[in-house]
C-alpha positions as MATLAB code, in Angstrom:
seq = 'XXXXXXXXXXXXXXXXXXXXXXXXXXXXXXXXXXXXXXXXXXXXXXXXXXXXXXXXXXXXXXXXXXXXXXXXXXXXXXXXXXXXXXXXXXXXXXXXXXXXXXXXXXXXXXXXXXXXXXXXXXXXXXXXXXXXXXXXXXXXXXXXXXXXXXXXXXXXXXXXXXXXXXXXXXXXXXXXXXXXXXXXXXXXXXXXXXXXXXXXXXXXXXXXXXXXXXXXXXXXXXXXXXXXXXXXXXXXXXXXXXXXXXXXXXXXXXXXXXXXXXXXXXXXXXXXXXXXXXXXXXXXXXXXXXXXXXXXXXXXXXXXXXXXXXXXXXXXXXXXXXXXXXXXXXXXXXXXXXXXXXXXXXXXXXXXXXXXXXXXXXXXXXXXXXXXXXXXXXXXXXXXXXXXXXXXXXXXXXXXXXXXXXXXXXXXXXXXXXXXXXXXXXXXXXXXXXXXXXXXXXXXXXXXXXXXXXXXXXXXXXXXXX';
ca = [
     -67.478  -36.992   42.891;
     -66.303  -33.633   43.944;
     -62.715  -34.937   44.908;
     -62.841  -37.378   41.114;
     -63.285  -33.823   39.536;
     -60.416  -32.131   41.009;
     -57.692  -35.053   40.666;
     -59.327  -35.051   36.310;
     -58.443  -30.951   36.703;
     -55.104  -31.679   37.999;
     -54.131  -34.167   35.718;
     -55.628  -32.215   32.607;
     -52.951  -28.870   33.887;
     -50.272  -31.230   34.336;
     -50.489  -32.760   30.739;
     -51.141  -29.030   29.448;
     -47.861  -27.977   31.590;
     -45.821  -31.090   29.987;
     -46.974  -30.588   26.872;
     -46.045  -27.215   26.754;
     -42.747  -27.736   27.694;
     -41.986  -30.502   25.261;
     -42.722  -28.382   22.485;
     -40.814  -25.646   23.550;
     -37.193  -27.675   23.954;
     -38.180  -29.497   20.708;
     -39.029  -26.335   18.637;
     -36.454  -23.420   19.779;
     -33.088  -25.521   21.254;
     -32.910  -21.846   22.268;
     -32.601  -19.851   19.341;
     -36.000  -18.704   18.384;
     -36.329  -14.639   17.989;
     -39.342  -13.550   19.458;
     -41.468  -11.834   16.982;
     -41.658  -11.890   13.190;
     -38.105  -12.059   11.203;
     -36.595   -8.564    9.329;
     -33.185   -9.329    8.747;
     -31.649   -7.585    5.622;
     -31.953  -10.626    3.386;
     -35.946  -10.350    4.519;
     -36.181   -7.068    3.680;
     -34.803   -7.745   -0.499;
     -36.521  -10.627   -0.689;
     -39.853   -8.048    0.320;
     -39.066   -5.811   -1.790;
     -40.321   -5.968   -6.128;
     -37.363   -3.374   -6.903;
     -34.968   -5.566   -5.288;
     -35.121   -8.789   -7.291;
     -32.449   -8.329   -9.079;
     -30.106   -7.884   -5.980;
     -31.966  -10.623   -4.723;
     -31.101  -12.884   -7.351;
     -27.533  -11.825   -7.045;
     -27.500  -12.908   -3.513;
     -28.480  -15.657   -3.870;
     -26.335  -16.834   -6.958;
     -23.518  -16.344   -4.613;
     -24.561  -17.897   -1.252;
     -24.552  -14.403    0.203;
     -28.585  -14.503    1.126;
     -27.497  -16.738    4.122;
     -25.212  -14.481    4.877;
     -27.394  -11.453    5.623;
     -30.125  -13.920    6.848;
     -27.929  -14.385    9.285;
     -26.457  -12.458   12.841;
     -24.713   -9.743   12.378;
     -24.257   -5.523   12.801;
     -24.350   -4.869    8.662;
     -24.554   -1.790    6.619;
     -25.619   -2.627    3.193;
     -26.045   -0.242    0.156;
     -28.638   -2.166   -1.736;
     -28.882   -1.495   -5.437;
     -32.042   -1.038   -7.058;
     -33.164   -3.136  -10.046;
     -32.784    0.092  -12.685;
     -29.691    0.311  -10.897;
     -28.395   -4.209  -11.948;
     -29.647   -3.396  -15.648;
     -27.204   -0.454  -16.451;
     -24.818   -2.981  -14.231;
     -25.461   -5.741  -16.476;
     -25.903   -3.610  -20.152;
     -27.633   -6.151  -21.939;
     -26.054   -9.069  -20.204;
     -28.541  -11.378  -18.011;
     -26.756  -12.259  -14.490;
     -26.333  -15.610  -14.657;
     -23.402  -14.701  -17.413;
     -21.371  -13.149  -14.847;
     -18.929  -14.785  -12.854;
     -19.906  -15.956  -10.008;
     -16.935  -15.153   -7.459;
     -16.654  -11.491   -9.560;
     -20.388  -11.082   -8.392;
     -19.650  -12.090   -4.978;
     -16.885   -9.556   -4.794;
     -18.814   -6.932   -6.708;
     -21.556   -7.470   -3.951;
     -19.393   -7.672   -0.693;
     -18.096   -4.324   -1.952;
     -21.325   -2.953   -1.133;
     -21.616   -4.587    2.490;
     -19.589   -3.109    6.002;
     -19.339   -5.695    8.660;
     -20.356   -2.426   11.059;
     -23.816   -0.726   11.569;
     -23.555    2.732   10.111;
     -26.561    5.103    9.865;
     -26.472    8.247    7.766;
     -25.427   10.599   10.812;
     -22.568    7.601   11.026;
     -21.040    8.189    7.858;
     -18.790   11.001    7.482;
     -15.898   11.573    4.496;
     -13.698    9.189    4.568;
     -12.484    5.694    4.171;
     -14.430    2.436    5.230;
     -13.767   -0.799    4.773;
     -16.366   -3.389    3.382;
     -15.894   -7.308    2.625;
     -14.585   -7.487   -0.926;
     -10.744   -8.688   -1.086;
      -7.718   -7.443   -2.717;
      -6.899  -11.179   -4.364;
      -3.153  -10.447   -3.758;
      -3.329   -9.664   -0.115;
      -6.635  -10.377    1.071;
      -6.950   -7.102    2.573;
     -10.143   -5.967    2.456;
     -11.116   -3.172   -0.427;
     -11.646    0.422    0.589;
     -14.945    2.376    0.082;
     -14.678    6.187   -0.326;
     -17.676    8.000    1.106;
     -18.389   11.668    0.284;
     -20.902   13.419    2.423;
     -19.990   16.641    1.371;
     -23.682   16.607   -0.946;
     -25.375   14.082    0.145;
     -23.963   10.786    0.550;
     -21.750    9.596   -2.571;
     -19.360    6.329   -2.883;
     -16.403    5.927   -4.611;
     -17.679    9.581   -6.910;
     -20.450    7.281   -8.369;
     -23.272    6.005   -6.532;
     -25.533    8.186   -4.692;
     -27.623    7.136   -1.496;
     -31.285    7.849   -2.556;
     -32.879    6.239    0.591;
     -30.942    6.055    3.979;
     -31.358    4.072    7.409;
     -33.743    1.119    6.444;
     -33.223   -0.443    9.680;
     -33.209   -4.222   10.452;
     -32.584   -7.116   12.962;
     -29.346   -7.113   11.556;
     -27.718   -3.921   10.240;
     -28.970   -1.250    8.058;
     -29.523   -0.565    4.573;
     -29.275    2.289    2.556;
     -30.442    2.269   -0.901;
     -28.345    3.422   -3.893;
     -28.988    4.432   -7.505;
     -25.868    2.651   -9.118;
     -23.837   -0.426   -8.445;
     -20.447   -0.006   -6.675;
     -18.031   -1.140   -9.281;
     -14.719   -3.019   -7.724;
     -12.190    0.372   -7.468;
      -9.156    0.273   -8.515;
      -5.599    2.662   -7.479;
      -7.429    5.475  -10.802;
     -10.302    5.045   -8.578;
      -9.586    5.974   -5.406;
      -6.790    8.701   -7.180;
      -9.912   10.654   -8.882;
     -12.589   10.261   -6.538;
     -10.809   12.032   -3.196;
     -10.937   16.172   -3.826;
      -7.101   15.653   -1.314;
      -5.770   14.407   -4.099;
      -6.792   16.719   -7.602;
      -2.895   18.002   -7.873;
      -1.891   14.124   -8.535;
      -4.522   13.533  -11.062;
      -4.046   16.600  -12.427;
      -0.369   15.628  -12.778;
      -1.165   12.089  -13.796;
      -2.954   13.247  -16.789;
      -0.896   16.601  -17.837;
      -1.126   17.637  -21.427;
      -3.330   14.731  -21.748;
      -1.323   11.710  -20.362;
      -3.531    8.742  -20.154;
      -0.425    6.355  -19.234;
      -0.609    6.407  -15.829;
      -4.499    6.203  -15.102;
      -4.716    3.557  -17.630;
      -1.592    2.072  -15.771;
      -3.349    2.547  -12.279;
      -6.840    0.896  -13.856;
      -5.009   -2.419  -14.903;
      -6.915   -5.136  -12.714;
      -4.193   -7.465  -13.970;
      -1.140   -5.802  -12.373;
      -0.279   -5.750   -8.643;
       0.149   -1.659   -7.452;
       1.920   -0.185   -4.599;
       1.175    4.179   -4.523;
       2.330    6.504   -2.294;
       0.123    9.339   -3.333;
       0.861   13.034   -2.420;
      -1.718   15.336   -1.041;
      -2.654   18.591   -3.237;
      -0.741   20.296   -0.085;
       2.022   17.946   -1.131;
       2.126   19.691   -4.789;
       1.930   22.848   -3.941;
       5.185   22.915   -1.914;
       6.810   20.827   -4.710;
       5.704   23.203   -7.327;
       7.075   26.146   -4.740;
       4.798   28.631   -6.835;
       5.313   26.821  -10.241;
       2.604   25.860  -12.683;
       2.302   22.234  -13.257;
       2.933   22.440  -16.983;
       6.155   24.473  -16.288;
       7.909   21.047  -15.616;
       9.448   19.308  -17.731;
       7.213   16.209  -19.148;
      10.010   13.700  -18.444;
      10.613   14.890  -15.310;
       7.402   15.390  -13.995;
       6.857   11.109  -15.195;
      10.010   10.047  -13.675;
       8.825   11.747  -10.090;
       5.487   10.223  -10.868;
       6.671    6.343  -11.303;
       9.201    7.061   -8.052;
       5.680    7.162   -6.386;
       4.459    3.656   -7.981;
       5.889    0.079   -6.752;
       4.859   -2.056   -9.348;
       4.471   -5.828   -8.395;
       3.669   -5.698   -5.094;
       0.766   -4.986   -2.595;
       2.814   -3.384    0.080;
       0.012   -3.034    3.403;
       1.395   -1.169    5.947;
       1.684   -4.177    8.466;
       4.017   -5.627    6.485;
       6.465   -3.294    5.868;
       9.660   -3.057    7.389;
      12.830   -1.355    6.730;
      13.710   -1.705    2.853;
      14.693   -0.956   -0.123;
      11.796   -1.331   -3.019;
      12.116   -0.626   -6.574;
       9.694    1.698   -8.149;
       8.673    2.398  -12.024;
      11.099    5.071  -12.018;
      14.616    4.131  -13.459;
      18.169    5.084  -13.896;
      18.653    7.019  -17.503;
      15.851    5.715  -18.890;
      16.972    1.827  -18.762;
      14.029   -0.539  -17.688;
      16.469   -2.639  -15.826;
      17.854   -0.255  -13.757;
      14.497    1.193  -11.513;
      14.897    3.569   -9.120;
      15.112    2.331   -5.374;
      12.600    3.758   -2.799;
      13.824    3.572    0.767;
      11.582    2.962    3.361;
      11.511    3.051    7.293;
       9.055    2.085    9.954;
      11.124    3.111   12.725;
       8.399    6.303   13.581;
       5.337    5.349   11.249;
       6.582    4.994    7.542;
       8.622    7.089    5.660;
      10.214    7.422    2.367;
      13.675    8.145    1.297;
      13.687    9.938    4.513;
      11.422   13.199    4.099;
       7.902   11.491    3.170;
       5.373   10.665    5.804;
       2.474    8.266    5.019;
      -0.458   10.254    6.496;
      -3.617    7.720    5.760;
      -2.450    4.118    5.129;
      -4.196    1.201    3.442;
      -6.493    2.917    1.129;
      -7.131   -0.974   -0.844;
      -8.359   -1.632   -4.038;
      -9.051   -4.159   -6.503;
      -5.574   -3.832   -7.848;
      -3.351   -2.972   -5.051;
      -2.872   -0.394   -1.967;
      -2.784    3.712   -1.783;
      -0.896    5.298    1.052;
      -1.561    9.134    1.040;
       1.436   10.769    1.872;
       2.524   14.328    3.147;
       5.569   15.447    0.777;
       5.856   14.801   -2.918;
       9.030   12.007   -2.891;
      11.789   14.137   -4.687;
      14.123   11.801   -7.112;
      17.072    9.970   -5.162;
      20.821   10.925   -5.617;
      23.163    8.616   -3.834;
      23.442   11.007   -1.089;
      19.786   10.771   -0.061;
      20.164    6.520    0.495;
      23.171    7.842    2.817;
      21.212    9.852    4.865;
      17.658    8.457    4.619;
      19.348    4.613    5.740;
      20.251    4.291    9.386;
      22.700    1.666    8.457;
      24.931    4.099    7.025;
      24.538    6.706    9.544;
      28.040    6.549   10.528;
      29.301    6.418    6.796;
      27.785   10.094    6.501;
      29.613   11.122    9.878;
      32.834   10.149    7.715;
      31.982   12.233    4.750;
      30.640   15.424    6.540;
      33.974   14.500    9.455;
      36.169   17.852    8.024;
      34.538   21.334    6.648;
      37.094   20.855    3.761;
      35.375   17.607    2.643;
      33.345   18.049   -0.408;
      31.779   14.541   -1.103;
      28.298   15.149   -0.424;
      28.402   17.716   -2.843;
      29.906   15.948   -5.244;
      27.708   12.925   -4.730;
      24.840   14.972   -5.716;
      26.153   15.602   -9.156;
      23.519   14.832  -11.968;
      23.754   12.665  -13.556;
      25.537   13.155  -17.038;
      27.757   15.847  -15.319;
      30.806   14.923  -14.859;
      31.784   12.869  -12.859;
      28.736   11.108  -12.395;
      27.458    8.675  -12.253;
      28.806    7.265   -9.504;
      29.110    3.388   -8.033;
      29.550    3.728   -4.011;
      30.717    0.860   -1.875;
      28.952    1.941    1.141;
      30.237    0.455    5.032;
      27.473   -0.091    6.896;
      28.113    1.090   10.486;
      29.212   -2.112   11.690;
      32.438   -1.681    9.137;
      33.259    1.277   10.587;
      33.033   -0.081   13.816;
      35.623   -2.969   12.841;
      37.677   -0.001   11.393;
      38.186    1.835   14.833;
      38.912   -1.332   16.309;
      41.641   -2.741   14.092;
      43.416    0.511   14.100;
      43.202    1.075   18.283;
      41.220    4.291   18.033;
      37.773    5.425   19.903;
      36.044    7.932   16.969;
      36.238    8.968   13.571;
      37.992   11.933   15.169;
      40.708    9.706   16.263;
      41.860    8.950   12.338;
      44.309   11.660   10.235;
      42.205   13.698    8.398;
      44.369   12.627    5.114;
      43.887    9.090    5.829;
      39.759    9.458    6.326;
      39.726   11.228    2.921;
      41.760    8.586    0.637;
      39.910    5.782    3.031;
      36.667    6.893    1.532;
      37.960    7.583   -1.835;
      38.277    4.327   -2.400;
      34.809    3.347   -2.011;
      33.508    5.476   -4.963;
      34.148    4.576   -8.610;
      33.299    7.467  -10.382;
      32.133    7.496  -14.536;
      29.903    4.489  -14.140;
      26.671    2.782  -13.171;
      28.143   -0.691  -11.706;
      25.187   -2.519  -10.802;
      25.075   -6.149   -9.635;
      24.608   -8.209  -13.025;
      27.479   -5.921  -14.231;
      30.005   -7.810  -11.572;
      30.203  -10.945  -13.561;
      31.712   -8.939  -16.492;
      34.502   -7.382  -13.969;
      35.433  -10.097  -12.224;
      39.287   -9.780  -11.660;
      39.516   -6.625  -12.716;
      40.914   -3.120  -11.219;
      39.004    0.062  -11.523;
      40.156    2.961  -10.565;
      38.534    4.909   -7.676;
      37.562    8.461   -7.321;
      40.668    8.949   -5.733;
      42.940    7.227   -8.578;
      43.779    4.016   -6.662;
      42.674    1.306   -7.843;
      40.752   -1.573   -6.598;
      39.719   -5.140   -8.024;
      36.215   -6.696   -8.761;
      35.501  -10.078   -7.623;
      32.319  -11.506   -8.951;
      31.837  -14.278   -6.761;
      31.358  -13.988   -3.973;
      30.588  -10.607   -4.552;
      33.600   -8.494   -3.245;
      35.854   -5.455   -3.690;
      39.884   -6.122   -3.276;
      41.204   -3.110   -1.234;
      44.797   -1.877   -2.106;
      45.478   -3.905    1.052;
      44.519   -6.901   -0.099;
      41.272   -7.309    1.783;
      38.333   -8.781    0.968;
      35.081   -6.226    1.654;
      32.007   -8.291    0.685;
      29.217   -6.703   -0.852;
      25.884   -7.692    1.517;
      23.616   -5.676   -0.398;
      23.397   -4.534   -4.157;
      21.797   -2.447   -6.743;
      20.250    0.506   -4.317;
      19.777    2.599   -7.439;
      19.363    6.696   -7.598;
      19.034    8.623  -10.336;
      22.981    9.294  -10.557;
      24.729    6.228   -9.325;
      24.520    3.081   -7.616;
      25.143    1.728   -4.173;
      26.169   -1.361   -2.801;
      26.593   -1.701    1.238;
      29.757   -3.588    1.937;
      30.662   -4.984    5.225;
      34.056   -3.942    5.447;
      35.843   -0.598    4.942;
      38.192   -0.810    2.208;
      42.082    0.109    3.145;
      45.042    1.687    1.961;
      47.284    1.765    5.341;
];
């Protein structure tokens, strides 16, 4: 009986044991969380005075998102804070992928607690639709902790299995270029310039969520040496808009990873004509830099409606002289015009415009041209040519009186114009080329690089008269 009772105790522990273990592979396959679920989603769907976010979330599939793994920071808008959102609307009347964006704009894919967060730029999960970069947030923590100058964190570091939360008394509209512009105390002198004598063109320009932005923006250290102890309303109106729009890239969502060494054209333009804007040159050689003298100092500042890049220097307005020198492809062209002290073509290259004799239409060699040069006349340097020949050499690549762009060819084609020098040389249309005295052909491989007196086009021959 004794030994009947043990083999019934064994078998019961065994069964117990097997059962046990069934229910375990059949329940978990590994992935149950010990302990009672407080993931972010968890903690708005707890939460009365989160049902409207709640509702939100889940009219865009993002519940399951923050139900989910992850290292979050969400700031989690309050119902009060959805009805002045809304303004009379109910949610289901928004759009559901602008409500998805208008939400992710609120979310980091990072854990930050309050000590965390410093002033600054974050990223969170909303998309620039352009680009796909992913939108900037603008956090002030010089008072508390503001975002993008308009919603407040009333109650920080709600922490969960997945992130943390920090409440917020207003809903984190989608920014756009005005946004970030008056929101960041850097960058007062800009608005400030933006909206002299009460301009509203350019914010109103910058707030268009239908128009692609590039900005190079200019820190208030940046005014200040432009200015050089000015007042801002002691420049000129049109001046002070034409430096402005040399700052803007319109059409284009220009992230720093994909620059590269370019010509862009900007809202600026040559004399006032819309069809003649101003080219920006930039470089990536050493971080990026325009027109030579401008450093971008924070990149990738995104927004709804294009990209910010802060930059050190206010960008001054081109003459053709500053393509010359800013453009390593014609470093060797500006060896030639600086090659004997009594040369005077940089000075008179930086003639405004409407002086005469600008403006001015320069056939520019790139280097390679000049390299060709030396070696079809047997020399080593620049040094090596008569100083008489270098100047009427580069005499002929300047056409002086006139703003030749590239759509302009087709009207000269198979004509002569006469050079700054007096010689003349002939237009040919297509393919683009200038007829040298010689009779050479010196194709145009780049067009329309446009400052505010003249125009250059790179050619990749040196024009002759030998």
């Amino acid at each position: 009986m004794k030994n009947l009772f043990n083999l019934t105790k064994l078998a019961f522990l065994a069964l117990t044991l097997f059962v046990s273990v069934s229910c375990d592979d059949d329940d978990d396959n590994g992935n149950i969380i010990e302990g009672e679920s407080n993931t972010i989603a968890d903690f708005v769907a707890a939460n009365e005075d989160y049902s409207s976010l709640l509702a939100a979330l889940q009219q865009t599939d993002l519940d399951a998102t923050l139900a989910g793994n992850g290292t979050f920071t969400v700031f989690a808008p309050n119902n009060a804070a959805f009805e002045t959102f809304l303004d009379g609307a109910a949610l289901e009347d928004v759009d559901t992928d602008v409500l998805r964006q208008v939400l992710l704009n609120h979310v980091l894919n990072t854990t930050l607690t309050s000590t965390d967060l410093t002033t600054g730029y974050v990223t969170n999960l909303a998309t620039e639709p352009s680009s796909n970069a992913n939108i900037s947030l603008y956090v002030d923590t010089t008072d508390g902790v503001v975002l993008n100058g308009q919603s407040s964190v009333t109650t920080p570091d709600i922490e969960t299995d997945n992130g943390v939360i920090h409440a917020v008394d207003t809903v984190i509209a989608l920014p756009t270029i005005a946004t970030f512009a008056t929101t960041n105390p850097a960058l007062t002198s800009l608005v400030a310039a933006l909206t002299d004598e009460g301009n509203t063109a350019f914010t109103t320009l910058l707030s268009d969520t239908e128009q692609d932005f590039t900005v190079f923006a200019p820190t208030n250290d940046a005014f200040d040496t432009f200015l050089d102890g000015a007042a801002l309303e002691d420049v000129d109106n049109d001046v002070l808009a034409q430096v402005l729009s040399n700052h803007v890239v319109p059409g284009a969502v220009a992230i720093s990873g994909t620059l590269t060494n370019s010509y862009v054209n900007t809202a600026a333009t040559f004399n006032g004509e819309a069809d003649a804007p101003l080219s920006l040159y930039i470089n990536t050689d050493n971080g990026v830099t325009l027109n030579g003298g401008s450093d971008v100092i924070i990149a990738d500042i995104v927004a709804v409606n294009g990209v910010v890049h802060v930059v050190d220097t206010v960008i001054g307005l081109p003459d053709v002289t500053t393509f010359a020198t800013a453009d390593p492809n014609f470093s060797t062209l500006v060896s030639a015009l600086t090659a004997d002290a009594s040369f005077g073509y940089v000075g008179a290259l930086q003639t405004p415009n409407g002086t005469d004799p600008a403006p001015f239409t320069v056939l520019a060699p790139v280097n390679t041209a000049f390299e060709n040069l030396l070696t079809d006349l047997g020399v080593d340097s620049l040094d090596d040519i008569d100083t008489a020949t270098l100047a009427a050499t580069l005499e002929l690549h300047v056409i002086a009186g006139a703003n030749v762009r590239a759509e302009d060819l087709a009207g000269l084609d198979g004509m002569m114009v006469e050079t700054l020098g007096g010689t003349n040389i002939t237009i040919q249309a297509d393919p683009a080329a200038a007829i040298d005295p010689d009779n050479g052909e010196n194709p145009i491989v780049a067009t329309n690089v446009q400052a505010t007196n003249g125009v250059i086009h790179a050619v990749s021959r040196v024009l002759r008269d030998l």
